[in-house]
XYZ file of N, CA and C in Angstrom:
573
model
N 0.854 -1.153 0.000
C 0.000 0.000 0.000
C 0.900 1.216 0.000
N 0.541 2.176 -0.777
C 1.343 3.380 -0.861
C 0.764 4.388 0.103
N 1.598 4.911 0.983
C 1.141 5.914 1.943
C 1.270 7.305 1.342
N 0.389 8.160 1.745
C 0.426 9.541 1.264
C 1.068 10.408 2.325
N 1.858 11.358 1.873
C 2.498 12.282 2.794
C 1.832 13.633 2.620
N 1.361 14.183 3.722
C 0.736 15.496 3.666
C 1.744 16.519 4.132
N 1.921 17.539 3.332
C 2.866 18.597 3.696
C 2.091 19.784 4.236
N 2.560 20.318 5.344
C 1.931 21.510 5.922
C 2.513 22.743 5.271
N 1.705 23.762 5.147
C 2.151 25.015 4.550
C 2.129 26.072 5.643
N 3.238 26.789 5.789
C 3.310 27.868 6.765
C 3.031 29.164 6.035
N 2.054 29.884 6.523
C 1.684 31.151 5.902
C 2.148 32.272 6.816
N 2.873 33.226 6.280
C 3.345 34.369 7.069
C 2.385 35.526 6.939
N 2.234 36.284 8.027
C 1.358 37.451 8.014
C 2.222 38.691 8.204
N 1.871 39.758 7.520
C 2.592 41.009 7.739
C 1.703 41.908 8.574
N 2.305 42.704 9.453
C 1.482 43.568 10.309
C 0.770 44.624 9.465
N -0.401 45.019 9.935
C -1.194 46.001 9.219
C -0.669 47.423 9.432
N -0.098 47.695 10.595
C 0.364 49.042 10.933
C 1.838 49.204 10.623
N 2.376 50.379 10.983
C 3.789 50.634 10.736
C 4.662 49.775 11.637
N 5.859 49.504 11.183
C 6.799 48.692 11.933
C 7.584 49.619 12.844
N 7.628 49.273 14.143
C 8.357 50.083 15.102
C 9.616 49.320 15.480
N 10.757 50.014 15.336
C 12.015 49.350 15.675
C 12.225 49.415 17.169
N 12.848 48.383 17.690
C 13.161 48.314 19.108
C 14.296 49.280 19.401
N 14.224 50.043 20.528
C 15.278 50.987 20.815
C 16.592 50.317 21.184
N 16.555 49.166 21.762
C 17.785 48.484 22.155
C 17.954 47.235 21.312
N 19.182 46.965 20.837
C 19.373 45.755 20.049
C 19.198 44.514 20.935
N 18.656 43.496 20.347
C 18.461 42.236 21.053
C 19.695 41.384 20.838
N 20.275 40.925 21.946
C 21.500 40.144 21.870
C 21.181 38.735 22.344
N 21.635 37.749 21.588
C 21.444 36.368 22.031
C 22.796 35.708 22.108
N 22.939 34.888 23.109
C 24.193 34.159 23.249
C 24.064 32.870 22.471
N 25.049 32.619 21.661
C 25.022 31.369 20.909
C 25.824 30.353 21.690
N 25.180 29.277 22.088
C 25.803 28.252 22.901
C 26.471 27.206 22.030
N 26.028 27.018 20.867
C 26.571 26.006 19.982
C 25.651 25.855 18.794
N 25.952 24.892 17.964
C 25.075 24.709 16.805
C 23.677 24.312 17.254
N 22.710 24.822 16.543
C 21.332 24.471 16.900
C 21.074 23.018 16.526
N 20.251 22.358 17.341
C 19.995 20.940 17.076
C 19.261 20.753 15.758
N 19.516 19.635 15.145
C 18.869 19.302 13.884
C 17.388 19.057 14.111
N 16.575 19.538 13.224
C 15.143 19.329 13.322
C 14.668 18.212 12.412
N 15.609 17.401 11.956
C 15.246 16.277 11.102
C 14.495 15.253 11.942
N 13.281 14.887 11.529
C 12.522 13.914 12.315
C 13.190 12.543 12.299
N 13.064 11.865 13.403
C 13.586 10.516 13.503
C 12.552 9.568 12.906
N 12.976 8.704 11.966
C 11.995 7.786 11.384
C 11.455 6.845 12.447
N 10.177 6.597 12.365
C 9.552 5.655 13.292
C 9.083 4.444 12.511
N 9.113 3.283 13.141
C 8.665 2.091 12.431
C 7.199 2.238 12.034
N 6.892 1.815 10.835
C 5.520 1.927 10.349
C 4.836 0.572 10.272
N 5.439 -0.438 10.798
C 4.837 -1.761 10.774
C 5.382 -2.599 9.642
N 4.794 -3.741 9.452
C 5.294 -4.655 8.430
C 5.132 -4.078 7.024
N 6.067 -4.427 6.196
C 6.058 -3.947 4.818
C 5.609 -5.085 3.911
N 4.688 -4.759 3.033
C 4.225 -5.753 2.073
C 5.358 -6.061 1.108
N 5.599 -7.344 0.827
C 6.674 -7.667 -0.119
C 6.373 -7.078 -1.498
N 7.431 -6.825 -2.226
C 7.279 -6.277 -3.566
C 6.842 -7.373 -4.531
N 5.858 -7.052 -5.342
C 5.355 -8.009 -6.327
C 6.410 -8.193 -7.411
N 6.873 -9.444 -7.628
C 7.901 -9.670 -8.649
C 7.353 -9.496 -10.064
N 8.163 -8.926 -10.928
C 7.770 -8.713 -12.325
C 7.477 -10.035 -13.032
N 8.155 -11.121 -12.624
C 7.933 -12.425 -13.261
C 6.510 -12.944 -13.055
N 5.753 -12.359 -12.132
C 4.362 -12.781 -11.961
C 3.509 -12.458 -13.177
N 4.012 -11.605 -14.052
C 3.280 -11.287 -15.276
C 3.353 -12.423 -16.297
N 4.285 -13.334 -16.095
C 4.421 -14.486 -16.994
C 3.361 -15.524 -16.649
N 2.965 -16.318 -17.640
C 1.931 -17.338 -17.421
C 2.492 -18.753 -17.473
N 3.816 -18.885 -17.349
C 4.464 -20.192 -17.389
C 4.939 -20.589 -15.990
N 5.800 -21.609 -15.913
C 6.281 -22.083 -14.617
C 7.126 -21.036 -13.893
N 7.772 -20.143 -14.633
C 8.539 -19.063 -14.003
C 7.572 -18.109 -13.293
N 6.481 -17.787 -13.958
C 5.460 -16.938 -13.342
C 4.831 -17.607 -12.131
N 4.603 -18.919 -12.235
C 4.030 -19.668 -11.112
C 4.973 -19.638 -9.915
N 6.265 -19.804 -10.161
C 7.251 -19.782 -9.076
C 7.291 -18.410 -8.416
N 7.263 -17.356 -9.204
C 7.267 -16.000 -8.647
C 6.006 -15.749 -7.829
N 4.863 -16.201 -8.328
C 3.597 -16.011 -7.619
C 3.567 -16.787 -6.303
N 4.080 -18.004 -6.312
C 4.106 -18.814 -5.091
C 4.962 -18.149 -4.023
N 6.134 -17.680 -4.416
C 7.035 -17.010 -3.479
C 6.379 -15.756 -2.913
N 5.822 -14.943 -3.783
C 5.171 -13.700 -3.358
C 4.025 -13.994 -2.385
N 3.188 -14.941 -2.737
C 2.037 -15.270 -1.911
C 2.462 -15.715 -0.519
N 3.418 -16.630 -0.441
C 3.856 -17.126 0.861
C 4.537 -16.031 1.677
N 5.252 -15.145 1.014
C 5.919 -14.065 1.737
C 4.955 -12.956 2.160
N 3.720 -12.981 1.657
C 2.671 -12.062 2.118
C 2.169 -12.436 3.517
N 2.371 -13.683 3.921
C 1.802 -14.211 5.162
C 1.998 -13.298 6.376
N 3.235 -12.914 6.751
C 3.369 -12.091 7.951
C 2.731 -10.709 7.805
N 2.746 -10.158 6.603
C 2.105 -8.869 6.355
C 0.598 -8.971 6.585
N -0.002 -10.015 6.047
C -1.441 -10.232 6.204
C -1.799 -10.444 7.674
N -1.008 -11.251 8.364
C -1.294 -11.532 9.773
C -1.147 -10.284 10.643
N -0.167 -9.453 10.343
C 0.091 -8.270 11.160
C -0.851 -7.114 10.851
N -1.284 -6.997 9.604
C -2.077 -5.827 9.216
C -3.558 -6.121 9.010
N -3.889 -7.362 8.708
C -5.273 -7.674 8.362
C -5.624 -7.231 6.954
N -4.653 -6.719 6.202
C -4.869 -6.281 4.819
C -4.891 -7.525 3.930
N -6.070 -7.885 3.469
C -6.258 -9.113 2.698
C -6.428 -8.869 1.201
N -6.187 -7.673 0.746
C -6.422 -7.327 -0.655
C -5.675 -8.259 -1.605
N -4.355 -8.332 -1.483
C -3.555 -9.188 -2.372
C -3.827 -10.666 -2.094
N -3.948 -11.019 -0.830
C -4.192 -12.411 -0.439
C -5.461 -12.927 -1.106
N -6.547 -12.175 -0.951
C -7.830 -12.593 -1.522
C -7.789 -12.629 -3.043
N -7.066 -11.686 -3.655
C -6.986 -11.634 -5.117
C -6.303 -12.872 -5.681
N -5.428 -13.502 -4.882
C -4.682 -14.670 -5.368
C -5.250 -15.996 -4.869
N -6.233 -15.958 -4.006
C -6.760 -17.177 -3.391
C -7.941 -17.743 -4.173
N -7.884 -19.038 -4.450
C -9.048 -19.744 -4.969
C -9.686 -20.369 -3.732
N -10.543 -19.598 -3.079
C -11.061 -19.940 -1.753
C -11.746 -21.303 -1.694
N -12.402 -21.702 -2.765
C -13.124 -22.972 -2.769
C -12.177 -24.171 -2.702
N -10.924 -23.977 -3.091
C -9.981 -25.088 -3.138
C -8.861 -25.002 -2.100
N -8.498 -23.806 -1.691
C -7.322 -23.638 -0.848
C -7.713 -23.444 0.621
N -7.731 -24.527 1.366
C -8.057 -24.481 2.787
C -7.051 -23.666 3.588
N -5.770 -23.795 3.255
C -4.730 -23.010 3.920
C -5.015 -21.520 3.744
N -5.337 -21.132 2.527
C -5.571 -19.728 2.209
C -6.720 -19.153 3.028
N -7.824 -19.886 3.120
C -8.980 -19.391 3.865
C -8.741 -19.435 5.376
N -7.971 -20.411 5.852
C -7.656 -20.476 7.284
C -6.807 -19.277 7.700
N -5.824 -18.912 6.883
C -4.993 -17.743 7.179
C -5.855 -16.487 7.154
N -6.723 -16.390 6.176
C -7.630 -15.234 6.071
C -8.462 -15.095 7.338
N -9.063 -16.194 7.777
C -9.912 -16.164 8.974
C -9.113 -15.764 10.210
N -7.904 -16.299 10.338
C -7.066 -15.991 11.496
C -6.635 -14.520 11.484
N -6.268 -13.996 10.323
C -5.872 -12.589 10.223
C -7.034 -11.674 10.588
N -8.244 -12.026 10.157
C -9.421 -11.229 10.500
C -9.708 -11.289 12.003
N -9.535 -12.449 12.591
C -9.772 -12.598 14.031
C -8.772 -11.755 14.832
N -7.502 -11.795 14.444
C -6.472 -11.010 15.120
C -6.815 -9.523 15.031
N -7.191 -9.078 13.856
C -7.537 -7.677 13.645
C -8.780 -7.293 14.444
N -9.791 -8.127 14.414
C -11.051 -7.872 15.112
C -10.848 -7.780 16.629
N -9.966 -8.649 17.169
C -9.720 -8.683 18.612
C -8.798 -7.571 19.089
N -8.191 -6.831 18.159
C -7.243 -5.798 18.542
C -5.905 -6.372 18.965
N -5.648 -7.617 18.590
C -4.383 -8.272 18.919
C -3.317 -7.864 17.908
N -2.079 -8.274 18.182
C -0.964 -7.958 17.292
C -0.173 -9.215 16.989
N 0.155 -9.408 15.730
C 1.037 -10.486 15.284
C 2.374 -9.837 14.992
N 3.427 -10.276 15.690
C 4.737 -9.655 15.562
C 5.758 -10.707 15.153
N 6.520 -10.413 14.101
C 7.553 -11.329 13.631
C 7.020 -12.210 12.516
N 7.563 -13.423 12.442
C 7.072 -14.399 11.475
C 7.490 -14.154 10.038
N 8.592 -13.442 9.825
C 9.047 -13.191 8.449
C 9.204 -14.521 7.712
N 8.815 -14.521 6.451
C 8.855 -15.735 5.629
C 9.884 -15.571 4.520
N 10.669 -16.623 4.349
C 11.597 -16.699 3.222
C 11.204 -17.954 2.449
N 10.683 -17.763 1.253
C 10.222 -18.885 0.435
C 11.142 -19.051 -0.765
N 11.593 -20.289 -0.974
C 12.481 -20.584 -2.102
C 11.946 -21.797 -2.855
N 11.636 -21.602 -4.125
C 11.149 -22.707 -4.960
C 12.315 -23.658 -5.195
N 12.107 -24.932 -4.808
C 13.178 -25.911 -4.979
C 12.931 -26.849 -6.159
N 11.679 -26.890 -6.635
C 11.390 -27.704 -7.807
C 10.090 -27.229 -8.450
N 10.141 -27.096 -9.772
C 8.928 -26.779 -10.527
C 8.583 -27.980 -11.392
N 7.315 -28.148 -11.626
C 6.832 -29.261 -12.439
C 6.126 -28.703 -13.669
N 5.980 -29.539 -14.656
C 5.280 -29.146 -15.880
C 3.807 -28.884 -15.568
N 3.175 -28.161 -16.458
C 1.761 -27.868 -16.334
C 0.970 -29.160 -16.178
N 0.139 -29.230 -15.153
C -0.754 -30.372 -14.942
C -1.988 -30.134 -15.808
N -2.087 -30.862 -16.930
C -3.184 -30.641 -17.878
C -4.552 -30.923 -17.279
N -4.622 -31.847 -16.341
C -5.903 -32.190 -15.723
C -6.428 -31.019 -14.891
N -5.556 -30.447 -14.081
C -5.947 -29.352 -13.196
C -5.802 -28.002 -13.890
N -4.840 -27.900 -14.786
C -4.588 -26.635 -15.460
C -3.675 -25.719 -14.663
N -2.918 -26.303 -13.723
C -2.030 -25.493 -12.895
C -0.636 -26.073 -12.813
N 0.219 -25.352 -12.121
C 1.608 -25.766 -11.937
C 1.844 -26.180 -10.489
N 2.299 -27.415 -10.265
C 2.728 -27.809 -8.925
C 4.180 -27.362 -8.705
N 4.465 -26.936 -7.490
C 5.805 -26.487 -7.123
C 6.148 -27.016 -5.739
N 7.407 -27.306 -5.510
C 7.882 -27.606 -4.166
C 8.633 -26.368 -3.697
N 8.260 -25.892 -2.512
C 8.813 -24.648 -1.997
C 9.324 -24.883 -0.577
N 10.571 -24.513 -0.329
C 11.111 -24.556 1.034
C 10.719 -23.246 1.702
N 10.015 -23.347 2.820
C 9.502 -22.162 3.501
C 10.107 -22.073 4.897
N 10.861 -21.014 5.127
C 11.431 -20.741 6.451
C 10.619 -19.611 7.073
N 10.084 -19.869 8.270
C 9.278 -18.879 8.971
C 9.987 -18.521 10.275
N 10.265 -17.244 10.472
C 10.912 -16.778 11.704
C 9.921 -16.884 12.862
N 10.435 -16.880 14.071
C 9.561 -16.950 15.237
C 8.628 -15.737 15.263
N 7.478 -15.924 15.884
C 6.475 -14.860 15.958
C 5.727 -14.973 17.283
N 5.146 -13.858 17.693
C 4.312 -13.858 18.897
C 2.982 -13.190 18.583
N 1.972 -13.634 19.275
C 0.648 -13.033 19.205
C 0.416 -12.343 20.538
N 0.143 -11.042 20.492
C -0.057 -10.244 21.699
C -1.486 -9.745 21.752
N -2.058 -9.711 22.963
C -3.391 -9.133 23.069
C -3.275 -7.614 23.008
N -4.400 -6.923 23.089
C -4.410 -5.469 22.915
C -3.605 -4.730 23.977
N -3.346 -5.372 25.130
C -2.541 -4.713 26.164
C -1.078 -5.146 26.122
N -0.702 -5.967 25.136
C 0.688 -6.375 24.970
C 1.061 -7.668 25.663
N 0.088 -8.364 26.229
C 0.350 -9.642 26.892
C 0.436 -10.746 25.840
N 1.474 -11.569 25.949
C 1.680 -12.654 24.984
C 0.590 -13.715 25.121
N -0.081 -13.988 24.009
C -1.118 -15.007 23.964
C -0.601 -16.326 23.413
N 0.316 -16.224 22.451
C 0.818 -17.421 21.789
C 2.182 -17.102 21.195
N 2.965 -18.147 21.004
C 4.298 -18.006 20.421
C 4.480 -19.101 19.384
N 5.050 -18.725 18.255
C 5.369 -19.678 17.189
C 6.880 -19.697 17.049
N 7.466 -20.855 17.228
C 8.918 -20.974 17.077
C 9.277 -20.970 15.592
N 10.495 -20.599 15.292
C 10.968 -20.603 13.906
C 10.894 -22.020 13.359
N 10.594 -22.120 12.091
C 10.500 -23.435 11.454
C 10.873 -23.329 9.991
N 11.225 -24.457 9.421
C 11.545 -24.518 8.000
C 11.068 -25.860 7.476
N 10.152 -25.818 6.513
C 9.546 -27.033 5.979
C 9.316 -26.898 4.482
N 9.301 -28.039 3.791
C 8.914 -28.001 2.369
C 7.386 -27.985 2.258
N 6.896 -27.256 1.280
C 5.464 -27.176 1.009
C 5.233 -27.528 -0.459
N 4.099 -28.138 -0.731
C 3.647 -28.315 -2.114
C 2.628 -27.206 -2.354
N 2.896 -26.414 -3.370
C 2.033 -25.300 -3.735
C 1.583 -25.524 -5.164
N 0.289 -25.361 -5.400
C -0.236 -25.503 -6.762
C -0.973 -24.231 -7.132
N -0.629 -23.704 -8.311
C -1.220 -22.467 -8.795
C -1.681 -22.633 -10.227
N -2.650 -21.816 -10.581
C -3.042 -21.736 -11.991
C -3.247 -20.272 -12.345
N -3.008 -19.980 -13.608
C -3.233 -18.627 -14.095
C -4.626 -18.615 -14.717
N -5.499 -17.730 -14.233
C -6.887 -17.726 -14.702
C -7.116 -16.826 -15.914
N -6.021 -16.390 -16.549
C -6.132 -15.493 -17.691
C -5.897 -14.046 -17.291
N -6.016 -13.773 -16.002
C -5.801 -12.431 -15.481
C -4.714 -12.413 -14.413
N -4.767 -13.373 -13.512
C -3.837 -13.402 -12.393
C -3.568 -14.840 -11.945
N -2.546 -15.003 -11.110
C -2.252 -16.308 -10.521
C -3.176 -16.544 -9.352
N -3.693 -17.777 -9.251
C -4.589 -18.160 -8.157
C -4.026 -19.391 -7.466
N -4.011 -19.375 -6.139
C -3.532 -20.504 -5.345
C -4.623 -21.544 -5.238
N -4.279 -22.766 -5.625
C -5.218 -23.878 -5.517
C -5.004 -24.629 -4.211
N -3.746 -24.914 -3.873
C -3.430 -25.610 -2.629
C -2.073 -25.169 -2.097
N -1.954 -25.226 -0.783
C -0.686 -25.063 -0.080
C -0.714 -26.132 0.984
N 0.249 -27.058 0.912
C 0.201 -28.198 1.815
C 1.601 -28.622 2.233
N 1.706 -29.124 3.472
C 2.976 -29.689 3.927
C 3.052 -31.180 3.562
N 1.962 -31.713 3.057
C 1.960 -33.129 2.630
C 2.545 -33.180 1.227
N 3.799 -33.594 1.178
C 4.503 -33.629 -0.092
C 4.252 -34.951 -0.796
N 3.656 -34.924 -1.985
C 3.465 -36.159 -2.742
C 4.807 -36.703 -3.207
N 4.854 -38.004 -3.381
C 6.057 -38.619 -3.919
C 6.081 -38.338 -5.407
N 7.154 -37.707 -5.875
C 7.205 -37.375 -7.296
C 8.543 -37.720 -7.886
């Protein structure tokens, strides 16, 4: 999501009457350089991963880029409740993982809880040819998830997820407009 920056405008006023000069000069002692007024950046929360250009492709390269992007959206979705990209890529009728994550992200947001951490690093380790029966591409993806905590609205820890790294089978199809997730599973078929 692109944030907008609003700039304030300072308007100067000139006095309506004549300007009267002070009879005595004003003297100020300079103690040193004036402090910098540069604002200190503050954390703005999780950043949505950048959509890879290869997602525009409709072949196995595009499928691999889409799978990586989708899985790396996970911590952003959990922390922000922003489901725009997630929903656009989910084939809800087929992807139980996708809808379960959606429901959990909505619950966290609704309860005023916070999901902190859980960065995902997804690496496609094997791509398969187009499955003509399903019309999609199966992929094996190694997914490393950093530890994460779930905090209630007052900052009390409700749950903790330890770091993990597992292979996932991800299946996607291009619907003519965008990539859609059909399945995400830790049950790896023998191939």
